[in-house]
Amino acid sequence: MPEYAFHWVDLASTGMITQAALRRDLKIKGADGKVRSFGTEVQGHLGLPLFFDHRQGTLMPGPVPRADYGNLLNPPREYQVPAIEALIQTRWGVVEMTPGLGKTFCALAAARELGEPALVVVPGQILLQQWRQAIQTHLSLREEDIGHVQGNPSKWTWQDKPITVAMLQSLSTHLGNEPPGFREHFGVTVFDEVHHMQGEWFSNGLYYAPRRRWGLSGTPFAGSRLDQAILWHFGQVVYSDTHHQVPVRVEFHLQDPPSWWDETRTFDQPSQVGLNKSTERSQRTRQLAAEWSSDAGSLLVLYPVVNYLSGLRGAFLRDTGISKDKVGLLTGRTPRNVREPESKKPYLFATQHFAIASEGFDKPEVDSVVVGGLCLGPRQFFQILGRAGRGYPGKESARVAFIVEAIDVVEMLAQRRAEEAREKGIEVVWVDHRS
């Protein structure tokens, strides 16, 4: 078998708001001196299954254990069948599906069909718990049948388990110190919310994907050069379904800039914080939340300033007369043991950050979302739409409102998001509140 040496390739990306960031990707340099992407020529040349041995710097074949996943408790829906088949037929690939369409189910069904032990890698505690629950919902496995990877490697459970759920942070932290035989045990490694793998530290988790490598995301690409890193790590998108289960209407509410804004001001980080903290923005959020509460099945209000959330919730209670026990409050400071009870309430005020606004927020009954903060990138934009577009009994449509100041850069960003939404067949409405 020919030897291959490591070759690290740096990718620099500069965004309009973010600072330049370096990302790295592992490629292979052959004996002929040519650099090749692992997953294309190298896989075809050496055969499969293969994995990288970072300690020896060579590509090696490895035996794949068998795993018993039990029975699949629910048949796949018609639109999920192509996704499952695409995963079974690929070794490296990404499945892109709108939140709510069942990416988790598709990955479990495909792994069960292959009958190889699977490692599911997640970037957060909420997702870890959701995966463990989903496994028991869709497969005839018990809690003790599911491996657990978090914290110190001495506490990892994975041997004789058909499927193991792991925290990405733990895998990256303990890179190279994993228990003997851990990495070689898995025939399939599933990376949920695969867009996190753009980061250099998170990409260390790829070390634990020796054979089949599947990426899942509702929004894997953000329209930046960093998207290429996902393709380098996972190959191509093997299946894409971006429809919502119920029609979603997006409303952009255009209003005058705050009184302190002037046209010569630079749209920098302090300006963004200032807009999010402006009285005009919080008042519009409060107004829309009250208006929509009258006919919303379940309302989600997202706001980026934690200190404002409690006040917004209090104003909402006064404006609407809704009982306090029906209006939840979730912030980054909310204790873990009270998050789920709060999230079950029909009206919910939550911090507009990644973990609550997008990943791991499972509340399909939400049909109305009011977003009080700036939404700069397409990934978070479509993740938020996904909060409203999930199917639920009796839910026929959904709506999401974004507040937009009549400021050149803010309007431009909103126009971009509006155009991207239209390209996906999503209805877009502009509501002008300017004086």
Coordinates of C-alpha atoms in Angstrom, one line a residue, residues 29-383:
K29 CA 0.1 14.4 -0.9
G30 CA 1.0 11.3 -2.9
A31 CA 4.4 9.9 -3.8
D32 CA 4.2 11.8 -7.1
G33 CA 4.0 15.1 -5.2
K34 CA 0.4 15.9 -6.2
V35 CA -2.1 17.0 -3.6
R36 CA -5.4 15.1 -3.6
S37 CA -8.6 15.5 -1.6
F38 CA -9.2 12.4 0.6
G39 CA -12.5 11.0 -0.5
T40 CA -11.9 11.2 -4.2
E41 CA -8.8 9.8 -5.9
V42 CA -7.2 8.5 -2.7
Q43 CA -10.3 6.5 -1.7
G44 CA -10.7 5.1 -5.2
H45 CA -7.0 4.2 -5.4
L46 CA -6.6 2.5 -2.0
G47 CA -10.0 0.9 -1.7
L48 CA -12.4 1.0 1.2
P49 CA -13.1 0.8 4.1
L50 CA -10.2 3.2 5.1
F51 CA -9.3 5.5 7.9
F52 CA -6.6 8.0 8.7
D53 CA -4.2 6.9 11.4
H54 CA -2.9 10.3 12.4
R55 CA -0.3 8.8 14.6
Q56 CA 1.3 6.8 11.7
G57 CA 0.4 9.1 8.9
T58 CA -0.8 6.4 6.6
L59 CA -4.2 5.2 5.2
M60 CA -5.1 1.8 6.3
P61 CA -8.0 -0.7 5.8
G62 CA -9.9 -1.8 8.9
P63 CA -12.4 -4.5 9.9
V64 CA -16.0 -3.2 10.5
P65 CA -17.8 -4.8 13.5
R66 CA -21.5 -5.6 13.1
A67 CA -24.3 -4.0 15.1
D68 CA -27.9 -4.9 16.0
Y69 CA -30.1 -1.9 15.9
G70 CA -33.3 -3.8 16.6
N71 CA -36.4 -2.9 14.7
L72 CA -37.4 0.4 13.0
L73 CA -40.5 1.3 14.9
N74 CA -42.0 3.6 12.2
P75 CA -41.8 3.4 8.4
P76 CA -40.1 6.3 6.6
R77 CA -42.3 8.9 5.0
E78 CA -42.2 9.0 1.2
Y79 CA -40.0 12.1 1.0
Q80 CA -37.5 10.5 3.5
V81 CA -36.8 7.4 1.4
P82 CA -34.5 9.2 -1.1
A83 CA -32.4 10.7 1.7
I84 CA -32.0 7.3 3.4
E85 CA -31.0 5.6 0.1
A86 CA -28.5 8.4 -0.6
L87 CA -26.8 7.9 2.8
I88 CA -26.6 4.2 2.3
Q89 CA -25.0 4.6 -1.1
T90 CA -22.4 7.2 0.0
R91 CA -19.4 7.0 2.1
W92 CA -18.8 10.7 2.4
G93 CA -21.6 13.1 1.9
V94 CA -24.0 15.7 3.3
V95 CA -27.7 15.5 3.6
E96 CA -29.4 18.9 3.7
M97 CA -33.0 18.9 4.9
T98 CA -35.1 21.7 6.3
P99 CA -35.6 21.4 10.1
G100 CA -38.5 19.1 10.9
L101 CA -38.2 16.9 7.8
G102 CA -36.5 14.1 9.8
K103 CA -32.7 14.2 9.2
T104 CA -32.3 12.3 12.5
F105 CA -34.7 9.5 11.4
C106 CA -33.0 9.2 8.0
A107 CA -29.6 8.8 9.5
L108 CA -30.8 6.2 12.0
A109 CA -32.6 4.2 9.3
A110 CA -29.6 4.3 7.0
A111 CA -27.2 3.2 9.8
R112 CA -29.5 0.4 10.8
E113 CA -29.7 -0.8 7.2
L114 CA -25.9 -1.0 7.0
G115 CA -25.7 -2.8 10.4
E116 CA -22.4 -1.1 11.4
P117 CA -21.8 0.7 14.8
A118 CA -22.5 4.4 14.5
L119 CA -21.0 7.4 16.3
V120 CA -23.3 10.4 16.3
V121 CA -21.4 13.6 17.0
V122 CA -23.3 16.7 18.2
P123 CA -22.2 20.2 19.1
G124 CA -24.4 20.8 22.2
Q125 CA -26.0 19.2 25.2
I126 CA -29.6 19.8 24.0
L127 CA -28.9 18.0 20.8
L128 CA -27.2 15.1 22.7
Q129 CA -30.4 14.6 24.7
Q130 CA -32.6 14.9 21.7
W131 CA -30.6 12.3 19.8
R132 CA -30.8 9.8 22.7
Q133 CA -34.6 10.3 22.9
A134 CA -35.0 10.0 19.1
I135 CA -33.0 6.8 19.0
Q136 CA -35.5 5.2 21.5
T137 CA -38.4 6.7 19.6
H138 CA -37.4 5.3 16.2
L139 CA -35.6 2.1 17.1
S140 CA -36.3 -0.7 19.5
L141 CA -33.3 0.1 21.7
R142 CA -33.2 0.9 25.4
E143 CA -31.4 3.7 27.2
E144 CA -28.6 1.2 28.2
D145 CA -28.1 0.2 24.5
I146 CA -26.9 3.7 23.6
G147 CA -23.3 4.7 24.2
H148 CA -22.4 8.0 25.7
V149 CA -19.3 10.2 25.1
Q150 CA -18.9 13.3 27.2
G151 CA -16.1 14.5 29.5
N152 CA -13.2 12.3 30.6
P153 CA -12.5 9.4 28.3
S154 CA -12.5 7.0 31.2
K155 CA -16.2 7.5 31.5
W156 CA -17.0 6.9 27.8
T157 CA -19.4 4.0 27.1
W158 CA -19.3 2.6 23.6
Q159 CA -18.2 -1.0 23.6
D160 CA -20.9 -3.4 22.5
K161 CA -23.2 -0.5 21.7
P162 CA -24.8 -0.3 18.3
I163 CA -24.9 3.5 18.5
T164 CA -23.1 6.1 20.5
V165 CA -23.9 9.8 20.9
A166 CA -20.9 12.0 21.5
M167 CA -20.2 15.6 22.4
L168 CA -18.1 17.2 19.7
Q169 CA -16.3 19.3 22.3
S170 CA -15.3 16.2 24.3
L171 CA -13.9 14.5 21.2
S172 CA -11.9 17.5 20.1
T173 CA -10.6 18.1 23.6
H174 CA -9.3 14.6 24.1
L175 CA -8.0 14.1 20.5
G176 CA -5.4 11.4 20.5
N177 CA -6.3 10.3 24.1
E178 CA -9.3 8.2 23.3
P179 CA -9.6 4.7 24.6
P180 CA -7.8 2.0 22.6
G181 CA -10.0 0.7 19.8
F182 CA -12.6 3.5 20.1
R183 CA -12.1 5.1 16.7
E184 CA -11.8 1.8 14.9
H185 CA -15.0 0.5 16.4
F186 CA -17.3 2.7 14.2
G187 CA -18.4 2.0 10.7
V188 CA -20.4 5.2 10.4
T189 CA -19.8 8.6 11.9
V190 CA -22.7 11.1 11.7
F191 CA -22.0 14.8 12.3
D192 CA -25.2 16.7 13.2
E193 CA -25.2 20.4 12.4
V194 CA -22.3 19.8 10.1
H195 CA -21.6 23.5 9.5
H196 CA -19.7 23.6 12.8
M197 CA -17.0 21.5 11.1
Q198 CA -15.7 24.6 9.4
G199 CA -14.0 25.6 12.6
E200 CA -10.4 24.4 13.1
W201 CA -10.9 23.1 16.7
F202 CA -14.3 21.4 15.9
S203 CA -12.7 19.9 12.7
N204 CA -10.6 17.8 15.1
G205 CA -13.7 15.7 15.4
L206 CA -13.1 14.4 11.8
Y207 CA -10.3 12.2 13.4
Y208 CA -13.1 10.0 14.7
A209 CA -14.6 9.4 11.2
P210 CA -12.5 6.5 10.0
R211 CA -14.9 5.0 7.4
R212 CA -18.3 6.4 6.5
R213 CA -18.7 10.1 7.2
W214 CA -22.1 11.7 7.0
G215 CA -23.0 15.3 7.6
L216 CA -26.5 16.5 8.5
S217 CA -27.8 20.1 8.5
G218 CA -30.8 22.2 7.7
T219 CA -28.5 25.0 6.5
P220 CA -25.0 23.6 5.8
F221 CA -23.9 26.6 3.7
A222 CA -23.7 30.3 4.6
G223 CA -22.8 31.7 1.2
S224 CA -19.1 32.3 2.1
R225 CA -15.8 30.8 1.1
L226 CA -15.9 28.7 4.3
D227 CA -18.6 26.5 2.6
Q228 CA -15.8 24.9 0.7
A229 CA -14.4 23.5 3.9
I230 CA -17.5 21.4 4.4
L231 CA -17.2 20.0 0.8
W232 CA -13.6 19.2 1.5
H233 CA -14.4 17.4 4.7
F234 CA -17.5 15.6 3.5
G235 CA -17.5 15.5 -0.2
Q236 CA -20.7 16.5 -2.0
V237 CA -24.3 17.1 -1.0
V238 CA -25.9 13.7 -1.7
Y239 CA -29.5 14.8 -0.9
S240 CA -31.2 18.1 -0.5
D241 CA -34.8 18.9 0.5
T242 CA -35.4 22.5 1.6
H243 CA -39.2 22.6 1.5
H244 CA -41.2 23.4 4.7
Q245 CA -43.9 21.1 5.9
V246 CA -46.3 24.1 6.1
P247 CA -46.1 27.3 4.0
V248 CA -44.1 30.0 5.7
R249 CA -44.6 33.8 5.0
V250 CA -41.7 36.1 5.8
E251 CA -42.4 39.7 6.7
F252 CA -39.8 42.4 6.8
H253 CA -41.1 45.3 8.9
L254 CA -39.3 48.5 7.7
Q255 CA -39.1 51.4 10.1
D256 CA -37.2 54.6 10.6
P257 CA -33.7 54.5 12.1
P258 CA -33.3 55.4 15.8
S259 CA -32.9 59.1 16.5
W260 CA -29.2 58.8 17.3
W261 CA -28.4 57.3 13.9
D262 CA -26.8 59.4 11.2
E263 CA -25.8 58.4 7.6
T264 CA -22.0 58.9 8.3
R265 CA -22.0 56.3 11.0
T266 CA -20.0 53.1 10.3
F267 CA -22.0 49.9 10.5
D268 CA -19.6 48.1 12.9
Q269 CA -20.1 45.9 15.9
P270 CA -21.0 48.8 18.3
S271 CA -23.6 50.0 15.8
Q272 CA -25.2 46.5 15.6
V273 CA -25.4 46.4 19.4
G274 CA -26.8 49.9 19.5
L275 CA -29.6 49.0 17.0
N276 CA -30.5 45.8 19.0
K277 CA -30.7 47.9 22.1
S278 CA -32.7 50.8 20.6
T279 CA -36.0 51.7 22.0
E280 CA -37.6 51.8 18.6
R281 CA -36.6 48.1 17.9
S282 CA -37.8 46.8 21.2
Q283 CA -41.1 48.7 20.9
R284 CA -41.7 47.3 17.4
T285 CA -41.0 43.8 18.8
R286 CA -43.4 44.4 21.6
Q287 CA -46.1 45.7 19.2
L288 CA -45.8 42.8 16.8
A289 CA -45.8 40.2 19.6
A290 CA -49.0 41.6 21.0
E291 CA -50.7 41.8 17.6
W292 CA -49.8 38.3 16.5
S293 CA -50.7 36.7 19.9
S294 CA -54.4 37.1 19.1
D295 CA -54.4 34.5 16.4
A296 CA -51.2 32.6 17.0
G297 CA -51.3 28.9 17.8
S298 CA -47.9 29.3 19.5
L299 CA -45.7 32.4 19.4
L300 CA -41.9 32.6 19.7
V301 CA -40.3 36.0 20.3
L302 CA -36.5 36.1 19.7
Y303 CA -34.5 39.0 21.0
P304 CA -30.7 39.3 21.2
V305 CA -30.4 41.4 24.4
V306 CA -30.8 39.2 27.4
N307 CA -31.5 42.0 29.8
Y308 CA -34.4 43.2 27.6
L309 CA -36.2 39.9 27.5
S310 CA -37.8 40.0 30.9
G311 CA -39.1 43.5 30.3
L312 CA -40.5 42.5 26.9
R313 CA -42.3 39.6 28.5
G314 CA -43.7 41.8 31.2
A315 CA -45.0 44.3 28.6
F316 CA -46.5 41.4 26.6
L317 CA -48.4 40.3 29.7
R318 CA -49.8 43.8 30.3
D319 CA -50.6 44.4 26.6
T320 CA -52.4 41.1 26.1
G321 CA -53.8 40.1 29.4
I322 CA -52.5 36.6 28.8
S323 CA -51.9 34.5 32.0
K324 CA -48.3 34.5 33.2
D325 CA -48.2 30.7 33.4
K326 CA -48.7 30.6 29.6
V327 CA -45.7 32.8 28.7
G328 CA -42.2 31.2 29.0
L329 CA -38.8 32.8 29.2
L330 CA -35.6 31.3 28.0
T331 CA -32.2 32.9 28.2
G332 CA -28.6 31.6 28.3
R333 CA -28.9 32.0 32.1
T334 CA -32.0 29.8 32.4
P335 CA -31.1 26.7 34.5
R336 CA -31.1 23.5 32.5
N337 CA -33.7 21.8 34.6
V338 CA -36.4 24.5 33.9
R339 CA -35.7 25.0 30.2
E340 CA -38.0 22.3 28.9
P341 CA -41.0 23.3 31.1
E342 CA -40.6 26.9 30.0
S343 CA -40.3 25.9 26.3
K344 CA -43.6 24.0 26.4
K345 CA -45.6 27.2 27.1
P346 CA -47.6 28.4 24.2
Y347 CA -46.0 31.9 24.2
L348 CA -42.2 32.0 24.6
F349 CA -39.6 34.8 24.8
A350 CA -36.1 33.5 24.1
T351 CA -32.6 34.8 23.5
Q352 CA -31.8 35.1 19.8
H353 CA -28.6 33.1 19.8
F354 CA -27.6 30.0 17.9
A355 CA -28.7 27.4 20.4
I356 CA -32.2 28.6 21.0
A357 CA -33.0 30.3 17.7
S358 CA -31.8 27.4 15.6
E359 CA -30.2 24.2 16.7
G360 CA -31.9 21.8 19.0
F361 CA -35.1 23.9 19.5
D362 CA -37.9 21.3 19.2
K363 CA -41.3 23.0 19.3
P364 CA -43.2 22.2 16.1
E365 CA -46.4 23.8 17.3
V366 CA -44.8 27.3 16.8
D367 CA -46.6 29.0 13.9
S368 CA -45.6 32.7 14.6
V369 CA -42.0 34.0 15.2
V370 CA -41.1 37.7 15.8
V371 CA -37.4 38.4 15.5
G372 CA -36.3 41.5 17.3
G373 CA -32.6 41.3 16.4
L374 CA -30.5 41.8 13.3
C375 CA -30.3 38.6 11.2
L376 CA -27.1 39.0 9.2
G377 CA -26.4 35.6 7.7
P378 CA -28.4 33.2 5.6
R379 CA -27.8 30.2 7.9
Q380 CA -29.4 31.7 11.0
F381 CA -32.1 33.2 8.8
F382 CA -33.2 29.9 7.4
Q383 CA -32.8 28.1 10.7

